[in-house]
């Protein structure tokens, strides 16, 4: 009787061991093979899709207020800051803006970019520094700031129909100069009406700085 109990106990232990092995193997397989590559990341979750957010303000870091990114999208004030920092442009004259006080974080950058003619005030005398910029608007401004041009007419490089629009030339000429590489490739949708993200803005500027 005792022998039978010992055999039963050993059998239960063997079954438990085998089941445990199956569970561990399943977890390793689910981890995408990381274990077999010598990295014991069995229970580590995949990086969040937006893990890049903590680095998006690399070009905005000169302003302490931007150490924490509170928006994924670029405002008119931030665009001024990005482009002034990128190019080192200077400008002394500054018009009065009803909505840009002297202590506004991007005030000097806004003055500089307006003085150079790359962004302008609205007819009611305001700059709207916190308004989000869309991709077509940003392409137009960057086309001017980086003085891009191409010697002949360029057919549409992107799958969405952006021919015969006010921004067509700017988008295609930046595209042919590889300004959007890493963000939007030829044959993909450019999405001109979409809000410009900080991630895309940094990619575009990095590409254009390298020209």
mmCIF file of N, CA, C and O in Angstrom, residues 61-109:
data_model
loop_
_atom_site.group_PDB
_atom_site.id
_atom_site.type_symbol
_atom_site.label_atom_id
_atom_site.label_comp_id
_atom_site.label_asym_id
_atom_site.label_seq_id
_atom_site.Cartn_x
_atom_site.Cartn_y
_atom_site.Cartn_z
ATOM 1 N N UNK A 61 14.266 71.689 -26.450
ATOM 2 C CA UNK A 61 14.830 71.604 -25.114
ATOM 3 C C UNK A 61 15.425 72.920 -24.617
ATOM 4 O O UNK A 61 15.695 73.072 -23.441
ATOM 5 N N UNK A 62 15.652 73.882 -25.526
ATOM 6 C CA UNK A 62 16.212 75.160 -25.083
ATOM 7 C C UNK A 62 15.218 75.922 -24.211
ATOM 8 O O UNK A 62 15.596 76.842 -23.514
ATOM 9 N N UNK A 63 13.954 75.549 -24.263
ATOM 10 C CA UNK A 63 12.948 76.181 -23.424
ATOM 11 C C UNK A 63 12.567 75.215 -22.300
ATOM 12 O O UNK A 63 11.965 74.181 -22.561
ATOM 13 N N UNK A 64 12.916 75.522 -21.052
ATOM 14 C CA UNK A 64 12.683 74.593 -19.941
ATOM 15 C C UNK A 64 11.243 74.112 -19.836
ATOM 16 O O UNK A 64 10.988 73.008 -19.400
ATOM 17 N N UNK A 65 10.284 74.942 -20.251
ATOM 18 C CA UNK A 65 8.890 74.545 -20.138
ATOM 19 C C UNK A 65 8.594 73.298 -20.953
ATOM 20 O O UNK A 65 7.646 72.576 -20.691
ATOM 21 N N UNK A 66 9.448 73.001 -21.932
ATOM 22 C CA UNK A 66 9.192 71.873 -22.815
ATOM 23 C C UNK A 66 9.914 70.598 -22.392
ATOM 24 O O UNK A 66 9.976 69.642 -23.165
ATOM 25 N N UNK A 67 10.446 70.565 -21.211
ATOM 26 C CA UNK A 67 11.091 69.340 -20.760
ATOM 27 C C UNK A 67 10.083 68.200 -20.662
ATOM 28 O O UNK A 67 10.424 67.046 -20.805
ATOM 29 N N UNK A 68 8.826 68.526 -20.416
ATOM 30 C CA UNK A 68 7.774 67.512 -20.415
ATOM 31 C C UNK A 68 6.864 67.797 -21.592
ATOM 32 O O UNK A 68 6.290 68.871 -21.699
ATOM 33 N N UNK A 69 6.757 66.848 -22.493
ATOM 34 C CA UNK A 69 5.937 67.049 -23.683
ATOM 35 C C UNK A 69 4.477 66.868 -23.310
ATOM 36 O O UNK A 69 4.075 65.818 -22.829
ATOM 37 N N UNK A 70 3.683 67.903 -23.499
ATOM 38 C CA UNK A 70 2.276 67.795 -23.138
ATOM 39 C C UNK A 70 1.390 67.717 -24.363
ATOM 40 O O UNK A 70 0.175 67.715 -24.259
ATOM 41 N N UNK A 71 1.963 67.695 -25.540
ATOM 42 C CA UNK A 71 1.174 67.579 -26.758
ATOM 43 C C UNK A 71 1.981 66.830 -27.797
ATOM 44 O O UNK A 71 3.194 66.993 -27.892
ATOM 45 N N UNK A 72 1.306 66.024 -28.588
ATOM 46 C CA UNK A 72 1.981 65.309 -29.667
ATOM 47 C C UNK A 72 2.031 66.138 -30.934
ATOM 48 O O UNK A 72 2.658 65.734 -31.907
ATOM 49 N N UNK A 73 1.369 67.280 -30.939
ATOM 50 C CA UNK A 73 1.232 68.057 -32.167
ATOM 51 C C UNK A 73 1.931 69.404 -32.068
ATOM 52 O O UNK A 73 2.063 69.979 -30.995
ATOM 53 N N UNK A 74 2.341 69.903 -33.219
ATOM 54 C CA UNK A 74 3.136 71.131 -33.279
ATOM 55 C C UNK A 74 2.220 72.347 -33.423
ATOM 56 O O UNK A 74 1.368 72.398 -34.309
ATOM 57 N N UNK A 75 2.427 73.322 -32.561
ATOM 58 C CA UNK A 75 1.697 74.582 -32.652
ATOM 59 C C UNK A 75 2.504 75.572 -33.492
ATOM 60 O O UNK A 75 3.680 75.347 -33.800
ATOM 61 N N UNK A 76 1.883 76.698 -33.836
ATOM 62 C CA UNK A 76 2.593 77.730 -34.596
ATOM 63 C C UNK A 76 3.781 78.273 -33.797
ATOM 64 O O UNK A 76 4.852 78.528 -34.355
ATOM 65 N N UNK A 77 3.605 78.417 -32.505
ATOM 66 C CA UNK A 77 4.707 78.881 -31.676
ATOM 67 C C UNK A 77 5.849 77.892 -31.637
ATOM 68 O O UNK A 77 7.026 78.260 -31.728
ATOM 69 N N UNK A 78 5.523 76.608 -31.501
ATOM 70 C CA UNK A 78 6.557 75.577 -31.481
ATOM 71 C C UNK A 78 7.258 75.466 -32.828
ATOM 72 O O UNK A 78 8.469 75.244 -32.887
ATOM 73 N N UNK A 79 6.500 75.610 -33.920
ATOM 74 C CA UNK A 79 7.120 75.546 -35.247
ATOM 75 C C UNK A 79 8.139 76.672 -35.394
ATOM 76 O O UNK A 79 9.237 76.463 -35.926
ATOM 77 N N UNK A 80 7.786 77.853 -34.926
ATOM 78 C CA UNK A 80 8.743 78.966 -34.960
ATOM 79 C C UNK A 80 9.996 78.612 -34.181
ATOM 80 O O UNK A 80 11.128 78.836 -34.645
ATOM 81 N N UNK A 81 9.820 78.039 -32.998
ATOM 82 C CA UNK A 81 10.955 77.665 -32.160
ATOM 83 C C UNK A 81 11.835 76.615 -32.833
ATOM 84 O O UNK A 81 13.065 76.713 -32.847
ATOM 85 N N UNK A 82 11.197 75.590 -33.392
ATOM 86 C CA UNK A 82 11.942 74.521 -34.069
ATOM 87 C C UNK A 82 12.798 75.071 -35.200
ATOM 88 O O UNK A 82 13.978 74.721 -35.336
ATOM 89 N N UNK A 83 12.211 75.925 -36.019
ATOM 90 C CA UNK A 83 12.914 76.397 -37.209
ATOM 91 C C UNK A 83 13.972 77.452 -36.885
ATOM 92 O O UNK A 83 15.030 77.484 -37.518
ATOM 93 N N UNK A 84 13.716 78.271 -35.900
ATOM 94 C CA UNK A 84 14.734 79.248 -35.475
ATOM 95 C C UNK A 84 15.931 78.517 -34.883
ATOM 96 O O UNK A 84 17.087 78.828 -35.185
ATOM 97 N N UNK A 85 15.682 77.519 -34.052
ATOM 98 C CA UNK A 85 16.777 76.740 -33.476
ATOM 99 C C UNK A 85 17.539 75.964 -34.534
ATOM 100 O O UNK A 85 18.766 75.817 -34.463
ATOM 101 N N UNK A 86 16.829 75.456 -35.522
ATOM 102 C CA UNK A 86 17.460 74.654 -36.566
ATOM 103 C C UNK A 86 18.368 75.480 -37.458
ATOM 104 O O UNK A 86 19.468 75.052 -37.802
ATOM 105 N N UNK A 87 17.915 76.654 -37.836
ATOM 106 C CA UNK A 87 18.650 77.448 -38.828
ATOM 107 C C UNK A 87 19.531 78.535 -38.224
ATOM 108 O O UNK A 87 20.436 79.041 -38.886
ATOM 109 N N UNK A 88 19.253 78.901 -36.972
ATOM 110 C CA UNK A 88 20.007 79.998 -36.369
ATOM 111 C C UNK A 88 19.631 81.355 -36.932
ATOM 112 O O UNK A 88 20.397 82.314 -36.819
ATOM 113 N N UNK A 89 18.456 81.453 -37.550
ATOM 114 C CA UNK A 89 18.040 82.733 -38.146
ATOM 115 C C UNK A 89 17.910 83.803 -37.075
ATOM 116 O O UNK A 89 17.663 83.513 -35.905
ATOM 117 N N UNK A 90 18.098 85.030 -37.492
ATOM 118 C CA UNK A 90 18.019 86.164 -36.575
ATOM 119 C C UNK A 90 17.053 87.200 -37.132
ATOM 120 O O UNK A 90 16.811 87.264 -38.335
ATOM 121 N N UNK A 91 16.508 88.005 -36.254
ATOM 122 C CA UNK A 91 15.614 89.079 -36.665
ATOM 123 C C UNK A 91 15.354 89.986 -35.487
ATOM 124 O O UNK A 91 15.106 89.520 -34.375
ATOM 125 N N UNK A 92 15.427 91.282 -35.715
ATOM 126 C CA UNK A 92 15.316 92.240 -34.621
ATOM 127 C C UNK A 92 13.925 92.853 -34.501
ATOM 128 O O UNK A 92 13.407 93.030 -33.406
ATOM 129 N N UNK A 93 13.349 93.213 -35.624
ATOM 130 C CA UNK A 93 12.064 93.894 -35.579
ATOM 131 C C UNK A 93 10.958 92.906 -35.217
ATOM 132 O O UNK A 93 10.913 91.790 -35.712
ATOM 133 N N UNK A 94 10.093 93.377 -34.358
ATOM 134 C CA UNK A 94 9.003 92.501 -33.932
ATOM 135 C C UNK A 94 7.705 93.292 -33.859
ATOM 136 O O UNK A 94 7.623 94.281 -33.118
ATOM 137 N N UNK A 95 6.718 92.906 -34.627
ATOM 138 C CA UNK A 95 5.421 93.593 -34.532
ATOM 139 C C UNK A 95 4.733 93.255 -33.218
ATOM 140 O O UNK A 95 5.114 92.332 -32.504
ATOM 141 N N UNK A 96 3.731 94.009 -32.898
ATOM 142 C CA UNK A 96 2.965 93.739 -31.688
ATOM 143 C C UNK A 96 1.880 92.708 -31.996
ATOM 144 O O UNK A 96 1.113 92.860 -32.947
ATOM 145 N N UNK A 97 1.849 91.663 -31.194
ATOM 146 C CA UNK A 97 0.816 90.641 -31.345
ATOM 147 C C UNK A 97 -0.113 90.724 -30.139
ATOM 148 O O UNK A 97 0.350 90.724 -28.996
ATOM 149 N N UNK A 98 -1.384 90.771 -30.412
ATOM 150 C CA UNK A 98 -2.347 90.864 -29.317
ATOM 151 C C UNK A 98 -2.333 89.631 -28.419
ATOM 152 O O UNK A 98 -2.705 89.706 -27.251
ATOM 153 N N UNK A 99 -1.896 88.497 -28.984
ATOM 154 C CA UNK A 99 -1.957 87.250 -28.215
ATOM 155 C C UNK A 99 -0.575 86.649 -27.930
ATOM 156 O O UNK A 99 -0.472 85.478 -27.572
ATOM 157 N N UNK A 100 0.494 87.444 -28.083
ATOM 158 C CA UNK A 100 1.844 86.956 -27.768
ATOM 159 C C UNK A 100 2.505 87.950 -26.815
ATOM 160 O O UNK A 100 3.203 88.879 -27.249
ATOM 161 N N UNK A 101 2.297 87.780 -25.523
ATOM 162 C CA UNK A 101 2.934 88.693 -24.576
ATOM 163 C C UNK A 101 4.447 88.505 -24.557
ATOM 164 O O UNK A 101 4.969 87.480 -25.009
ATOM 165 N N UNK A 102 5.145 89.488 -24.045
ATOM 166 C CA UNK A 102 6.605 89.467 -24.042
ATOM 167 C C UNK A 102 7.174 88.273 -23.292
ATOM 168 O O UNK A 102 8.275 87.797 -23.614
ATOM 169 N N UNK A 103 6.454 87.769 -22.289
ATOM 170 C CA UNK A 103 6.973 86.650 -21.505
ATOM 171 C C UNK A 103 6.498 85.287 -22.024
ATOM 172 O O UNK A 103 6.732 84.265 -21.379
ATOM 173 N N UNK A 104 5.844 85.281 -23.164
ATOM 174 C CA UNK A 104 5.424 84.005 -23.746
ATOM 175 C C UNK A 104 6.671 83.205 -24.129
ATOM 176 O O UNK A 104 7.651 83.757 -24.637
ATOM 177 N N UNK A 105 6.644 81.899 -23.879
ATOM 178 C CA UNK A 105 7.850 81.080 -24.009
ATOM 179 C C UNK A 105 8.470 81.130 -25.401
ATOM 180 O O UNK A 105 9.689 81.042 -25.551
ATOM 181 N N UNK A 106 7.654 81.292 -26.440
ATOM 182 C CA UNK A 106 8.197 81.315 -27.808
ATOM 183 C C UNK A 106 8.195 82.729 -28.405
ATOM 184 O O UNK A 106 8.321 82.884 -29.621
ATOM 185 N N UNK A 107 8.039 83.745 -27.572
ATOM 186 C CA UNK A 107 7.879 85.111 -28.076
ATOM 187 C C UNK A 107 9.029 85.531 -28.995
ATOM 188 O O UNK A 107 8.801 86.069 -30.085
ATOM 189 N N UNK A 108 10.272 85.307 -28.569
ATOM 190 C CA UNK A 108 11.410 85.745 -29.390
ATOM 191 C C UNK A 108 11.486 84.972 -30.697
ATOM 192 O O UNK A 108 11.839 85.535 -31.750
ATOM 193 N N UNK A 109 11.159 83.680 -30.663
ATOM 194 C CA UNK A 109 11.186 82.873 -31.894
ATOM 195 C C UNK A 109 10.103 83.328 -32.863
ATOM 196 O O UNK A 109 10.327 83.380 -34.076
#
